[in-house]
Coordinates of C-alpha atoms in Angstrom, one line a residue:
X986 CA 13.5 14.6 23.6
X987 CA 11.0 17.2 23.1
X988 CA 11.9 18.3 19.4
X989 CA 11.7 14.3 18.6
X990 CA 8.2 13.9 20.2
X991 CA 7.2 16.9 18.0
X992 CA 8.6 15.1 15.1
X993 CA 6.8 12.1 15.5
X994 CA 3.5 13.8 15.9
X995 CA 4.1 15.5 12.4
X996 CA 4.8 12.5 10.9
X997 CA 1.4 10.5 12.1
X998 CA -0.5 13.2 12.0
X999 CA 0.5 13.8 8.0
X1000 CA -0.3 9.9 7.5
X1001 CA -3.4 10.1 9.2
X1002 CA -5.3 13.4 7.5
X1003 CA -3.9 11.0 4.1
X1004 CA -6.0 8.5 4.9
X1005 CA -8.8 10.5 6.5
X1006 CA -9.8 11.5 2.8
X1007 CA -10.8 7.8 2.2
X1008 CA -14.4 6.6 2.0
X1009 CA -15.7 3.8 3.2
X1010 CA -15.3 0.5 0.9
X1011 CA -19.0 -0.6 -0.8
X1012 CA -18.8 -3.9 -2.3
X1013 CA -20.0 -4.1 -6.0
X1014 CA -22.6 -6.2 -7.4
X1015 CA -21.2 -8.5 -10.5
X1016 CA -23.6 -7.1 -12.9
X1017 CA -22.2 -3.7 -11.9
X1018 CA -18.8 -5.2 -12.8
X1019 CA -20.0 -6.3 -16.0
X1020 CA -22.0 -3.1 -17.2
X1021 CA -18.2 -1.3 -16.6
X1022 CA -15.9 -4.0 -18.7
X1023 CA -18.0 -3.9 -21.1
X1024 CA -17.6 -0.1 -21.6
X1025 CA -13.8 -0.4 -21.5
X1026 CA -11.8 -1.4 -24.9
X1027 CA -9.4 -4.2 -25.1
X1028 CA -6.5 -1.8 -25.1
X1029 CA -8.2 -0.1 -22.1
X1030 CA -8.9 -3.6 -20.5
X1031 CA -5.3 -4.1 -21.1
X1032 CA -3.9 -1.7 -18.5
X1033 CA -6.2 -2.6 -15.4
X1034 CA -6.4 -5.5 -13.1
X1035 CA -9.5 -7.0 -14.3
X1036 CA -12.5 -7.3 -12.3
X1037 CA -11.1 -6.4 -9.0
X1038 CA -9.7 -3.3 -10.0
X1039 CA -13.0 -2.9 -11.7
X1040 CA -15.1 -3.5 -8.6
X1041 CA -12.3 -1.3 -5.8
X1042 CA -13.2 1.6 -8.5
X1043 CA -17.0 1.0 -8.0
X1044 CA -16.2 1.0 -4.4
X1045 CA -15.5 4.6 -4.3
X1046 CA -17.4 6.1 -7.3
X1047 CA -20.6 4.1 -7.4
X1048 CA -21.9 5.8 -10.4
X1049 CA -20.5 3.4 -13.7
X1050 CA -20.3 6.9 -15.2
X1051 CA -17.8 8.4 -13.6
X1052 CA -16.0 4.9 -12.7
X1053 CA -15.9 4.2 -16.3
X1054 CA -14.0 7.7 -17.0
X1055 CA -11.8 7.0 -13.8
X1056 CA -11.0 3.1 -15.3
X1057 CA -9.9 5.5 -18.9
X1058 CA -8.4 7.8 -17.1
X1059 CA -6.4 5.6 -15.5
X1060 CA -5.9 3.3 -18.5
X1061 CA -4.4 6.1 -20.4
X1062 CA -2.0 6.7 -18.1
X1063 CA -0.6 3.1 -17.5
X1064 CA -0.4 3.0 -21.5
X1065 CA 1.9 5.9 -21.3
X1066 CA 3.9 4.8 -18.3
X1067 CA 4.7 1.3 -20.0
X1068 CA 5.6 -1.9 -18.4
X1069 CA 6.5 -1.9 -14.9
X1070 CA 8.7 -5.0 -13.4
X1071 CA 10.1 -5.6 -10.9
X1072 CA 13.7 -4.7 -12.3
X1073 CA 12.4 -1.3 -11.6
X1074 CA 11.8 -2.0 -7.7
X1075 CA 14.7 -4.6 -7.0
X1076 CA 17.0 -1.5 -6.6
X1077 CA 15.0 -0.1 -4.2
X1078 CA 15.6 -2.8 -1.7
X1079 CA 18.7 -1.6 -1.4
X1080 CA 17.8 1.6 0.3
X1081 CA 17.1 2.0 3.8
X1082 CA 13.4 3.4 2.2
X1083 CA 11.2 0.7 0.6
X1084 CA 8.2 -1.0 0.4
X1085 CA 6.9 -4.3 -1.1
X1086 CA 3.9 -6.8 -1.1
X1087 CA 3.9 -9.8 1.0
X1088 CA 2.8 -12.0 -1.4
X1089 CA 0.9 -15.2 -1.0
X1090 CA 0.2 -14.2 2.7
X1091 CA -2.5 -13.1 4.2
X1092 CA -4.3 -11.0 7.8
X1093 CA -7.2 -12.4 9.6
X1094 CA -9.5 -10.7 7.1
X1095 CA -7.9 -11.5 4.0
X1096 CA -6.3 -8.3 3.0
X1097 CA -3.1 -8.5 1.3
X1098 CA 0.0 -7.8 3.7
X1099 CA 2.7 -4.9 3.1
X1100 CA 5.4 -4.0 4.7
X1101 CA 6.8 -0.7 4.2
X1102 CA 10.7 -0.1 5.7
X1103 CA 10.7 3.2 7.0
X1104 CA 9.0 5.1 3.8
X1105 CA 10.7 4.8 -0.2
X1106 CA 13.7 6.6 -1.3
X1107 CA 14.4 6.9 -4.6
X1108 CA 14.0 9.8 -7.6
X1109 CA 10.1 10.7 -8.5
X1110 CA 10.5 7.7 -10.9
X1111 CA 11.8 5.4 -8.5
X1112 CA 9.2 5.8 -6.3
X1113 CA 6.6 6.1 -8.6
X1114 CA 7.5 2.8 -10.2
X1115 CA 7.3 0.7 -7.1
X1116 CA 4.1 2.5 -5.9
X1117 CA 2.6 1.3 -9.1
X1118 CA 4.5 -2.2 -8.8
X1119 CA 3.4 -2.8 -5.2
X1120 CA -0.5 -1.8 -6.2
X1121 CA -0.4 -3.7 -8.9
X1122 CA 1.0 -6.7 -6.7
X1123 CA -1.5 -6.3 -4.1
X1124 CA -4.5 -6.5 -6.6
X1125 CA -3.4 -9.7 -7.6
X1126 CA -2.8 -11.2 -4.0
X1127 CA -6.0 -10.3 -1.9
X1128 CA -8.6 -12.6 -1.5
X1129 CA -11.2 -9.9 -1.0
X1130 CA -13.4 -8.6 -4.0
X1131 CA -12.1 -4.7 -3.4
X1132 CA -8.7 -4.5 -3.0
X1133 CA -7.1 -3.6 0.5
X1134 CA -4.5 -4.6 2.4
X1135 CA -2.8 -4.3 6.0
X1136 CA 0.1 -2.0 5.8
X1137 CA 2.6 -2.3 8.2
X1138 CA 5.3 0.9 8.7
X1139 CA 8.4 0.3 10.4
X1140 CA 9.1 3.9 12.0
X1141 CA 11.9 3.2 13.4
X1142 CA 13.9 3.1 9.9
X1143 CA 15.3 6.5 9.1
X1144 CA 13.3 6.9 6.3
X1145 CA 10.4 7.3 8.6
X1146 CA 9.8 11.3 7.8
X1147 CA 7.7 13.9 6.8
X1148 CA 7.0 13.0 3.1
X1149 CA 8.6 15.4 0.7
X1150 CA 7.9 16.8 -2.6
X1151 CA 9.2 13.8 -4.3
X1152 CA 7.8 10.6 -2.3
X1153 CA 4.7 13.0 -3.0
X1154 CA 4.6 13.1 -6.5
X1155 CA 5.7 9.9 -6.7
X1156 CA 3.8 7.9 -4.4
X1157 CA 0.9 10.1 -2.3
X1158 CA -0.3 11.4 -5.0
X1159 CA -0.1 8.3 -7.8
X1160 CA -2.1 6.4 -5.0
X1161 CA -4.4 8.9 -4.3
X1162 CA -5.3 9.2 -8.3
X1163 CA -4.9 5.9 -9.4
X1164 CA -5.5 3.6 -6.7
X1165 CA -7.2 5.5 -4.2
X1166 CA -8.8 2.0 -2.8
X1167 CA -6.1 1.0 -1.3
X1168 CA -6.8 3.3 1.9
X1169 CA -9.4 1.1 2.5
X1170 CA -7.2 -1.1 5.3
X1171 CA -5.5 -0.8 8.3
X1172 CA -2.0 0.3 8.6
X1173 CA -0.1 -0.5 12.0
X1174 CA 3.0 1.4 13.3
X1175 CA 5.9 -0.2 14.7
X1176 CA 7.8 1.4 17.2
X1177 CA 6.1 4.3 18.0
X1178 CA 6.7 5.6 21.4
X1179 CA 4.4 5.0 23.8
X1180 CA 4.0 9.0 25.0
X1181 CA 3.2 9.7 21.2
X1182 CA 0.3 6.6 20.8
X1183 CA -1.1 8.4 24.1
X1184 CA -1.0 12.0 22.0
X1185 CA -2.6 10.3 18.8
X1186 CA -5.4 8.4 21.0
X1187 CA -7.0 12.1 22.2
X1188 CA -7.4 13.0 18.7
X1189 CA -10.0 10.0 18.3
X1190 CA -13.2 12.7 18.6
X1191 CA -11.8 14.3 15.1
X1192 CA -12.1 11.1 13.4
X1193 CA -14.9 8.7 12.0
X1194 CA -15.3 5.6 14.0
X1195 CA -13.8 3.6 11.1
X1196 CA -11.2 6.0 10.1
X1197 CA -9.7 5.9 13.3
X1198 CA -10.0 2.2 14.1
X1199 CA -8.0 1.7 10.9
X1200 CA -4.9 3.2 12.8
X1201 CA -2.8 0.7 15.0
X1202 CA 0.5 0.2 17.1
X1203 CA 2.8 -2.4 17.6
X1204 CA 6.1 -2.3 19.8
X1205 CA 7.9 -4.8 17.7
X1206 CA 7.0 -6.8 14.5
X1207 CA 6.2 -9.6 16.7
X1208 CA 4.0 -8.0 18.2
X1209 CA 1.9 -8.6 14.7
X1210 CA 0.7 -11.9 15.7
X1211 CA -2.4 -10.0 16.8
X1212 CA -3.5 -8.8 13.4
X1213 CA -1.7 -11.6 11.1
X1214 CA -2.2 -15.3 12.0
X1215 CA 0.8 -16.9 12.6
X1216 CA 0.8 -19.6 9.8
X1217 CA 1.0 -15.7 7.6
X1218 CA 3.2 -13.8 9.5
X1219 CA 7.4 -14.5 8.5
X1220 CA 9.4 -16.3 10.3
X1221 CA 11.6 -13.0 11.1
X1222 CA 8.6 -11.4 12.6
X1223 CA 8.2 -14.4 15.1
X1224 CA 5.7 -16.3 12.8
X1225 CA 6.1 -19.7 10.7
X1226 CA 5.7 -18.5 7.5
X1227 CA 9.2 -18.4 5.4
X1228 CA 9.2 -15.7 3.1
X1229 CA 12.3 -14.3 1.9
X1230 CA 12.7 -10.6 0.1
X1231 CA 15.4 -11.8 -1.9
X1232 CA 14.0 -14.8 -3.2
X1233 CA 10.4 -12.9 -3.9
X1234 CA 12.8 -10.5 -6.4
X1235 CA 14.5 -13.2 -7.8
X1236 CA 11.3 -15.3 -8.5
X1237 CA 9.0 -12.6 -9.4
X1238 CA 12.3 -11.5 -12.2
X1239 CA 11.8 -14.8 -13.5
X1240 CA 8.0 -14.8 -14.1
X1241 CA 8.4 -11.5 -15.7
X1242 CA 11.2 -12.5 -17.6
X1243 CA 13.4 -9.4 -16.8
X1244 CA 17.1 -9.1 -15.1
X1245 CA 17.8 -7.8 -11.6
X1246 CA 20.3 -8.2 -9.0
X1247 CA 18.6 -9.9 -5.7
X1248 CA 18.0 -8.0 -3.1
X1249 CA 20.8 -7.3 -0.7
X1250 CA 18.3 -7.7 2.2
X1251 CA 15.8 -9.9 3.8
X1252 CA 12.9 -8.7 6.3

């Protein structure tokens, strides 16, 4: 009992000092956004998400400058990477590690919605392909001019661990490069127990106001209803929207044009 209370206080308090290296989210005038695409070449352009990714980089590094060499940076290293789909993903959903956009619904603010089972599986590819996928994904579904979202983390999935060298490389650190932005929402923890919440509430002094607030707990996932309305939270998760995992693969396949088994799950 002891050992696994331990265990659980690794593993928030690894999540949390990730996201305690976020800054706060400054929204970006248009002309800002306009001054910085039109420093980028169409082969640059190419590899981005448009304005918003434009305007979430200006949200951190509010100098065009050095968002400019950040957008390049990044640019370059989507160009090398290739075309990402979600054939790359699909086999993911198979693990008992994954995570995946909600798309088309929404939290009270507007953020983008994902839900992360447990944390990914997979090889350093793997993983880095559907952190990229899933980014990606979420810039085109919020609503809000920087892109953030409301991450939800089932820890009660197995895959719920200390990250290790791999789901490092492949996901902690492409975020933390790459889309570094996408710190900027809340993340809620489901099924944390309730001696642990009490352990991470006393280390509230060590954190910014904001930092902290962005860190939430939820029994079950119906228990979301609080931070997602319930016209946007799935049907599964005791809401009365329908969203299905293996009819998002299947559909998203076919916009892409690509070929992938559905997946052998739903939420």
């Amino acid at each position: 009992m002891y050992m696994r209370s331990k265990q659980w206080r690794q593993e928030i308090a690894f999540i949390a000092i990730v996201f305690l290296q976020c800054l706060p989210a400054v929204t970006s005038s248009q002309s800002s956004i306009n001054s910085v695409r039109s420093k980028l070449s169409k082969e640059e352009l190419r590899w981005i998400q448009g304005d918003k990714e434009i305007a979430s980089w200006l949200s951190i590094y509010r100098d065009e400058k050095t968002a400019v060499e950040k957008i390049r940076a990044k640019a370059d290293w989507r160009r090398q990477l290739g075309k990402v789909s979600m054939a790359d993903c699909a086999r993911g959903f198979g693990t008992d590690g994954f995570t995946v956009c909600l798309e088309s619904l929404h939290d009270r603010d507007g953020n983008a919605i994902v839900y992360s089972h447990g944390l990914p599986r997979g090889t350093e590819s793997q993983i880095r392909a559907q952190t990229i996928y899933l980014q990606e994904r979420v810039l085109a579904n919020s609503k809000n001019n920087v892109a953030s979202s409301l991450t939800v983390i089932d820890c009660t999935q197995p895959s719920f661990r200390i990250p290790d060298g791999t789901l490092k490389r492949g996901g902690i650190d492409v975020i933390s490069t790459y889309y570094p932005w996408s710190t900027f929402g809340a993340t809620v923890f489901i099924g944390v127990p309730k001696p642990v919440q009490s352990l991470f509430k006393l280390t509230k002094p060590l954190f910014p106001k904001e930092t902290f607030e962005r860190f939430r707990f939820a029994d079950t996932k119906r228990d979301l209803i609080e931070y997602i309305p319930a016209d946007q939270l799935p049907t599964s998760w005791g809401g009365r929207a329908f969203w299905s995992l293996r009819m998002y693969t299947t559909q998203r396949c076919l916009v892409e044009g690509t070929l992938c088994r559905p997946a052998p799950r739903d939420l």
